[in-house]
């Protein structure tokens, strides 16, 4: 069993990752912390609570609100992709009697901040806690700055972020999570805790189309199925308009898979740096992934391959019946 802390900027794909992580018995989700990214942290916190209510979560992890602003840059959000509420505008949906289909969630917030909770849990579970950041790395970097000694007890960081051998999704060269807070990302990469990255190079290969979602859900009309349909509509329409397919990337679910089904992925060791100053390239993640090239001292494992169909199958199997899917040992490395 792996103890994890999810750090999210929920976000539609963050919500899918939360649902997956809580449906996999191999993972113990100790906490979910919120950070500004797709939308402001206040809305992210509300969205993650609505997600937990939509899935009738059996047990609630500790929930804490994190940083509203990146370390240095002004906040950039992605409401145009995720909806103005960051969750497909489900907050606007009404039932026939005019009440909200997804009511304001019960406040179940920790009294301490996300940064303090991350530091606290790092000390409570030394060399065991795995951080799974799915948004900008502001909370993680702030925790490292605040209490470096305690944060060195973190076992590993498995994050969604970066792009190496394809185009970015915010600028030509930058992926959103790193673009929003490049200074935090560089700090985390310099810190020395083992890091595994799931960049756009692999997450762009795993597309949940509307047709696939309908095929998998069939006639199911339980609360979670309805939520999955409602929360993904806007993001699917966005990609129909801008990328020519009615579907959404499930970026943030891939780090969960890296933990529980590493056999579906391939990683390479790399020395990753972040452009924090460039006018045209700010937020770019830079690493030479060519297998024949000598590597300076690697600071991260970068995921370069995914079995996309097998991962989608796993994703839906876990959502359907909880986790009866054995995990596998560490992923094969590209020689
Ligand atoms: O670039 C994709 C990432 O940015 C995902 O984590 C998405 O939720 C947004 O945060
Ligand atoms: Ca995210």
PDB file of N, CA and C in Angstrom, residues 110-165:
ATOM      1  N   UNK A 110      -9.420  21.265   6.453  1.00  0.00           N
ATOM      2  CA  UNK A 110      -8.492  21.242   7.586  1.00  0.00           C
ATOM      3  C   UNK A 110      -8.283  22.676   8.085  1.00  0.00           C
ATOM      4  N   UNK A 111      -7.986  22.788   9.371  1.00  0.00           N
ATOM      5  CA  UNK A 111      -7.764  24.137   9.941  1.00  0.00           C
ATOM      6  C   UNK A 111      -6.396  24.668   9.524  1.00  0.00           C
ATOM      7  N   UNK A 112      -5.519  23.746   9.043  1.00  0.00           N
ATOM      8  CA  UNK A 112      -4.178  24.253   8.681  1.00  0.00           C
ATOM      9  C   UNK A 112      -4.088  24.398   7.165  1.00  0.00           C
ATOM     10  N   UNK A 113      -3.081  25.134   6.717  1.00  0.00           N
ATOM     11  CA  UNK A 113      -2.918  25.388   5.284  1.00  0.00           C
ATOM     12  C   UNK A 113      -2.377  24.137   4.592  1.00  0.00           C
ATOM     13  N   UNK A 114      -2.475  24.138   3.280  1.00  0.00           N
ATOM     14  CA  UNK A 114      -1.933  23.019   2.500  1.00  0.00           C
ATOM     15  C   UNK A 114      -0.433  22.861   2.746  1.00  0.00           C
ATOM     16  N   UNK A 115       0.281  23.990   2.758  1.00  0.00           N
ATOM     17  CA  UNK A 115       1.741  23.917   2.945  1.00  0.00           C
ATOM     18  C   UNK A 115       2.059  23.275   4.297  1.00  0.00           C
ATOM     19  N   UNK A 116       1.369  23.720   5.346  1.00  0.00           N
ATOM     20  CA  UNK A 116       1.629  23.144   6.687  1.00  0.00           C
ATOM     21  C   UNK A 116       1.217  21.675   6.735  1.00  0.00           C
ATOM     22  N   UNK A 117       0.135  21.299   6.040  1.00  0.00           N
ATOM     23  CA  UNK A 117      -0.304  19.902   6.048  1.00  0.00           C
ATOM     24  C   UNK A 117       0.703  19.022   5.314  1.00  0.00           C
ATOM     25  N   UNK A 118       1.223  19.493   4.197  1.00  0.00           N
ATOM     26  CA  UNK A 118       2.228  18.724   3.443  1.00  0.00           C
ATOM     27  C   UNK A 118       3.461  18.483   4.324  1.00  0.00           C
ATOM     28  N   UNK A 119       3.918  19.539   4.997  1.00  0.00           N
ATOM     29  CA  UNK A 119       5.091  19.414   5.885  1.00  0.00           C
ATOM     30  C   UNK A 119       4.784  18.447   7.029  1.00  0.00           C
ATOM     31  N   UNK A 120       3.592  18.583   7.599  1.00  0.00           N
ATOM     32  CA  UNK A 120       3.206  17.743   8.739  1.00  0.00           C
ATOM     33  C   UNK A 120       3.176  16.268   8.344  1.00  0.00           C
ATOM     34  N   UNK A 121       2.556  15.961   7.204  1.00  0.00           N
ATOM     35  CA  UNK A 121       2.442  14.558   6.770  1.00  0.00           C
ATOM     36  C   UNK A 121       3.793  13.988   6.332  1.00  0.00           C
ATOM     37  N   UNK A 122       4.670  14.855   5.812  1.00  0.00           N
ATOM     38  CA  UNK A 122       6.030  14.399   5.457  1.00  0.00           C
ATOM     39  C   UNK A 122       6.752  13.900   6.707  1.00  0.00           C
ATOM     40  N   UNK A 123       6.490  14.591   7.818  1.00  0.00           N
ATOM     41  CA  UNK A 123       7.116  14.175   9.073  1.00  0.00           C
ATOM     42  C   UNK A 123       6.414  12.995   9.709  1.00  0.00           C
ATOM     43  N   UNK A 124       5.094  12.885   9.482  1.00  0.00           N
ATOM     44  CA  UNK A 124       4.332  11.790  10.082  1.00  0.00           C
ATOM     45  C   UNK A 124       4.621  10.453   9.386  1.00  0.00           C
ATOM     46  N   UNK A 125       4.920  10.517   8.087  1.00  0.00           N
ATOM     47  CA  UNK A 125       5.189   9.292   7.315  1.00  0.00           C
ATOM     48  C   UNK A 125       6.552   9.383   6.636  1.00  0.00           C
ATOM     49  N   UNK A 126       7.635   9.425   7.429  1.00  0.00           N
ATOM     50  CA  UNK A 126       8.962   9.638   6.822  1.00  0.00           C
ATOM     51  C   UNK A 126       9.324   8.524   5.839  1.00  0.00           C
ATOM     52  N   UNK A 127       9.899   8.909   4.713  1.00  0.00           N
ATOM     53  CA  UNK A 127      10.333   7.985   3.648  1.00  0.00           C
ATOM     54  C   UNK A 127       9.201   7.098   3.149  1.00  0.00           C
ATOM     55  N   UNK A 128       7.962   7.547   3.341  1.00  0.00           N
ATOM     56  CA  UNK A 128       6.803   6.748   2.900  1.00  0.00           C
ATOM     57  C   UNK A 128       5.823   7.572   2.073  1.00  0.00           C
ATOM     58  N   UNK A 129       5.692   8.848   2.435  1.00  0.00           N
ATOM     59  CA  UNK A 129       4.676   9.668   1.754  1.00  0.00           C
ATOM     60  C   UNK A 129       5.128  10.030   0.343  1.00  0.00           C
ATOM     61  N   UNK A 130       4.218   9.796  -0.627  1.00  0.00           N
ATOM     62  CA  UNK A 130       4.468  10.141  -2.028  1.00  0.00           C
ATOM     63  C   UNK A 130       3.579  11.332  -2.376  1.00  0.00           C
ATOM     64  N   UNK A 131       4.196  12.410  -2.867  1.00  0.00           N
ATOM     65  CA  UNK A 131       3.414  13.576  -3.301  1.00  0.00           C
ATOM     66  C   UNK A 131       3.027  13.394  -4.760  1.00  0.00           C
ATOM     67  N   UNK A 132       1.768  13.677  -5.078  1.00  0.00           N
ATOM     68  CA  UNK A 132       1.271  13.560  -6.457  1.00  0.00           C
ATOM     69  C   UNK A 132       0.691  14.911  -6.872  1.00  0.00           C
ATOM     70  N   UNK A 133       1.586  15.831  -7.297  1.00  0.00           N
ATOM     71  CA  UNK A 133       1.110  17.151  -7.733  1.00  0.00           C
ATOM     72  C   UNK A 133       0.493  17.086  -9.126  1.00  0.00           C
ATOM     73  N   UNK A 134      -0.720  17.624  -9.254  1.00  0.00           N
ATOM     74  CA  UNK A 134      -1.441  17.590 -10.532  1.00  0.00           C
ATOM     75  C   UNK A 134      -1.753  18.998 -11.036  1.00  0.00           C
ATOM     76  N   UNK A 135      -1.148  19.979 -10.457  1.00  0.00           N
ATOM     77  CA  UNK A 135      -1.310  21.383 -10.844  1.00  0.00           C
ATOM     78  C   UNK A 135       0.033  22.083 -10.726  1.00  0.00           C
ATOM     79  N   UNK A 136       0.029  23.426 -10.749  1.00  0.00           N
ATOM     80  CA  UNK A 136       1.268  24.164 -10.517  1.00  0.00           C
ATOM     81  C   UNK A 136       1.903  23.734  -9.189  1.00  0.00           C
ATOM     82  N   UNK A 137       3.238  23.828  -9.103  1.00  0.00           N
ATOM     83  CA  UNK A 137       3.964  23.235  -7.969  1.00  0.00           C
ATOM     84  C   UNK A 137       4.163  24.216  -6.811  1.00  0.00           C
ATOM     85  N   UNK A 138       3.320  25.223  -6.757  1.00  0.00           N
ATOM     86  CA  UNK A 138       3.466  26.284  -5.758  1.00  0.00           C
ATOM     87  C   UNK A 138       3.435  25.756  -4.323  1.00  0.00           C
ATOM     88  N   UNK A 139       2.457  24.916  -3.984  1.00  0.00           N
ATOM     89  CA  UNK A 139       2.364  24.385  -2.606  1.00  0.00           C
ATOM     90  C   UNK A 139       3.601  23.570  -2.255  1.00  0.00           C
ATOM     91  N   UNK A 140       4.048  22.751  -3.201  1.00  0.00           N
ATOM     92  CA  UNK A 140       5.187  21.850  -2.944  1.00  0.00           C
ATOM     93  C   UNK A 140       6.462  22.669  -2.712  1.00  0.00           C
ATOM     94  N   UNK A 141       6.691  23.641  -3.589  1.00  0.00           N
ATOM     95  CA  UNK A 141       7.893  24.474  -3.460  1.00  0.00           C
ATOM     96  C   UNK A 141       7.866  25.270  -2.164  1.00  0.00           C
ATOM     97  N   UNK A 142       6.685  25.797  -1.826  1.00  0.00           N
ATOM     98  CA  UNK A 142       6.545  26.605  -0.598  1.00  0.00           C
ATOM     99  C   UNK A 142       6.844  25.739   0.631  1.00  0.00           C
ATOM    100  N   UNK A 143       6.399  24.469   0.592  1.00  0.00           N
ATOM    101  CA  UNK A 143       6.677  23.565   1.721  1.00  0.00           C
ATOM    102  C   UNK A 143       8.173  23.306   1.827  1.00  0.00           C
ATOM    103  N   UNK A 144       8.844  23.143   0.686  1.00  0.00           N
ATOM    104  CA  UNK A 144      10.297  22.915   0.672  1.00  0.00           C
ATOM    105  C   UNK A 144      11.062  24.131   1.179  1.00  0.00           C
ATOM    106  N   UNK A 145      10.568  25.311   0.829  1.00  0.00           N
ATOM    107  CA  UNK A 145      11.222  26.548   1.302  1.00  0.00           C
ATOM    108  C   UNK A 145      11.010  26.728   2.799  1.00  0.00           C
ATOM    109  N   UNK A 146       9.796  26.380   3.252  1.00  0.00           N
ATOM    110  CA  UNK A 146       9.425  26.596   4.651  1.00  0.00           C
ATOM    111  C   UNK A 146      10.152  25.639   5.599  1.00  0.00           C
ATOM    112  N   UNK A 147      10.199  24.348   5.217  1.00  0.00           N
ATOM    113  CA  UNK A 147      10.809  23.357   6.127  1.00  0.00           C
ATOM    114  C   UNK A 147      11.561  22.308   5.311  1.00  0.00           C
ATOM    115  N   UNK A 148      12.730  22.678   4.769  1.00  0.00           N
ATOM    116  CA  UNK A 148      13.462  21.752   3.895  1.00  0.00           C
ATOM    117  C   UNK A 148      13.828  20.435   4.578  1.00  0.00           C
ATOM    118  N   UNK A 149      14.196  20.508   5.836  1.00  0.00           N
ATOM    119  CA  UNK A 149      14.618  19.277   6.523  1.00  0.00           C
ATOM    120  C   UNK A 149      13.477  18.263   6.547  1.00  0.00           C
ATOM    121  N   UNK A 150      12.287  18.725   6.888  1.00  0.00           N
ATOM    122  CA  UNK A 150      11.134  17.801   6.967  1.00  0.00           C
ATOM    123  C   UNK A 150      10.747  17.308   5.572  1.00  0.00           C
ATOM    124  N   UNK A 151      10.859  18.182   4.579  1.00  0.00           N
ATOM    125  CA  UNK A 151      10.444  17.804   3.214  1.00  0.00           C
ATOM    126  C   UNK A 151      11.422  16.812   2.599  1.00  0.00           C
ATOM    127  N   UNK A 152      12.628  16.711   3.149  1.00  0.00           N
ATOM    128  CA  UNK A 152      13.558  15.701   2.601  1.00  0.00           C
ATOM    129  C   UNK A 152      13.136  14.291   2.991  1.00  0.00           C
ATOM    130  N   UNK A 153      12.111  14.206   3.864  1.00  0.00           N
ATOM    131  CA  UNK A 153      11.604  12.887   4.257  1.00  0.00           C
ATOM    132  C   UNK A 153      10.568  12.352   3.257  1.00  0.00           C
ATOM    133  N   UNK A 154      10.203  13.202   2.266  1.00  0.00           N
ATOM    134  CA  UNK A 154       9.259  12.753   1.237  1.00  0.00           C
ATOM    135  C   UNK A 154       9.906  11.619   0.442  1.00  0.00           C
ATOM    136  N   UNK A 155       9.140  10.549   0.220  1.00  0.00           N
ATOM    137  CA  UNK A 155       9.711   9.390  -0.496  1.00  0.00           C
ATOM    138  C   UNK A 155       9.924   9.710  -1.972  1.00  0.00           C
ATOM    139  N   UNK A 156       8.920  10.281  -2.605  1.00  0.00           N
ATOM    140  CA  UNK A 156       8.979  10.524  -4.051  1.00  0.00           C
ATOM    141  C   UNK A 156       7.912  11.543  -4.438  1.00  0.00           C
ATOM    142  N   UNK A 157       8.130  12.189  -5.575  1.00  0.00           N
ATOM    143  CA  UNK A 157       7.144  13.081  -6.169  1.00  0.00           C
ATOM    144  C   UNK A 157       6.798  12.519  -7.548  1.00  0.00           C
ATOM    145  N   UNK A 158       5.520  12.268  -7.797  1.00  0.00           N
ATOM    146  CA  UNK A 158       5.072  11.768  -9.103  1.00  0.00           C
ATOM    147  C   UNK A 158       4.067  12.781  -9.634  1.00  0.00           C
ATOM    148  N   UNK A 159       4.502  13.556 -10.621  1.00  0.00           N
ATOM    149  CA  UNK A 159       3.718  14.723 -11.029  1.00  0.00           C
ATOM    150  C   UNK A 159       3.279  14.671 -12.487  1.00  0.00           C
ATOM    151  N   UNK A 160       2.217  15.396 -12.779  1.00  0.00           N
ATOM    152  CA  UNK A 160       1.827  15.660 -14.171  1.00  0.00           C
ATOM    153  C   UNK A 160       2.392  17.032 -14.501  1.00  0.00           C
ATOM    154  N   UNK A 161       3.231  17.085 -15.554  1.00  0.00           N
ATOM    155  CA  UNK A 161       3.733  18.398 -15.943  1.00  0.00           C
ATOM    156  C   UNK A 161       4.881  18.282 -16.916  1.00  0.00           C
ATOM    157  N   UNK A 162       5.100  19.389 -17.649  1.00  0.00           N
ATOM    158  CA  UNK A 162       6.215  19.477 -18.584  1.00  0.00           C
ATOM    159  C   UNK A 162       5.868  18.948 -19.965  1.00  0.00           C
ATOM    160  N   UNK A 163       6.780  19.264 -20.892  1.00  0.00           N
ATOM    161  CA  UNK A 163       6.676  18.742 -22.263  1.00  0.00           C
ATOM    162  C   UNK A 163       8.080  18.767 -22.841  1.00  0.00           C
ATOM    163  N   UNK A 164       8.459  17.721 -23.586  1.00  0.00           N
ATOM    164  CA  UNK A 164       9.849  17.618 -24.026  1.00  0.00           C
ATOM    165  C   UNK A 164      10.006  17.490 -25.539  1.00  0.00           C
ATOM    166  N   UNK A 165       9.339  16.500 -26.131  1.00  0.00           N
ATOM    167  CA  UNK A 165       9.592  16.232 -27.561  1.00  0.00           C
ATOM    168  C   UNK A 165       8.359  16.490 -28.421  1.00  0.00           C
TER     169      UNK A 165
END
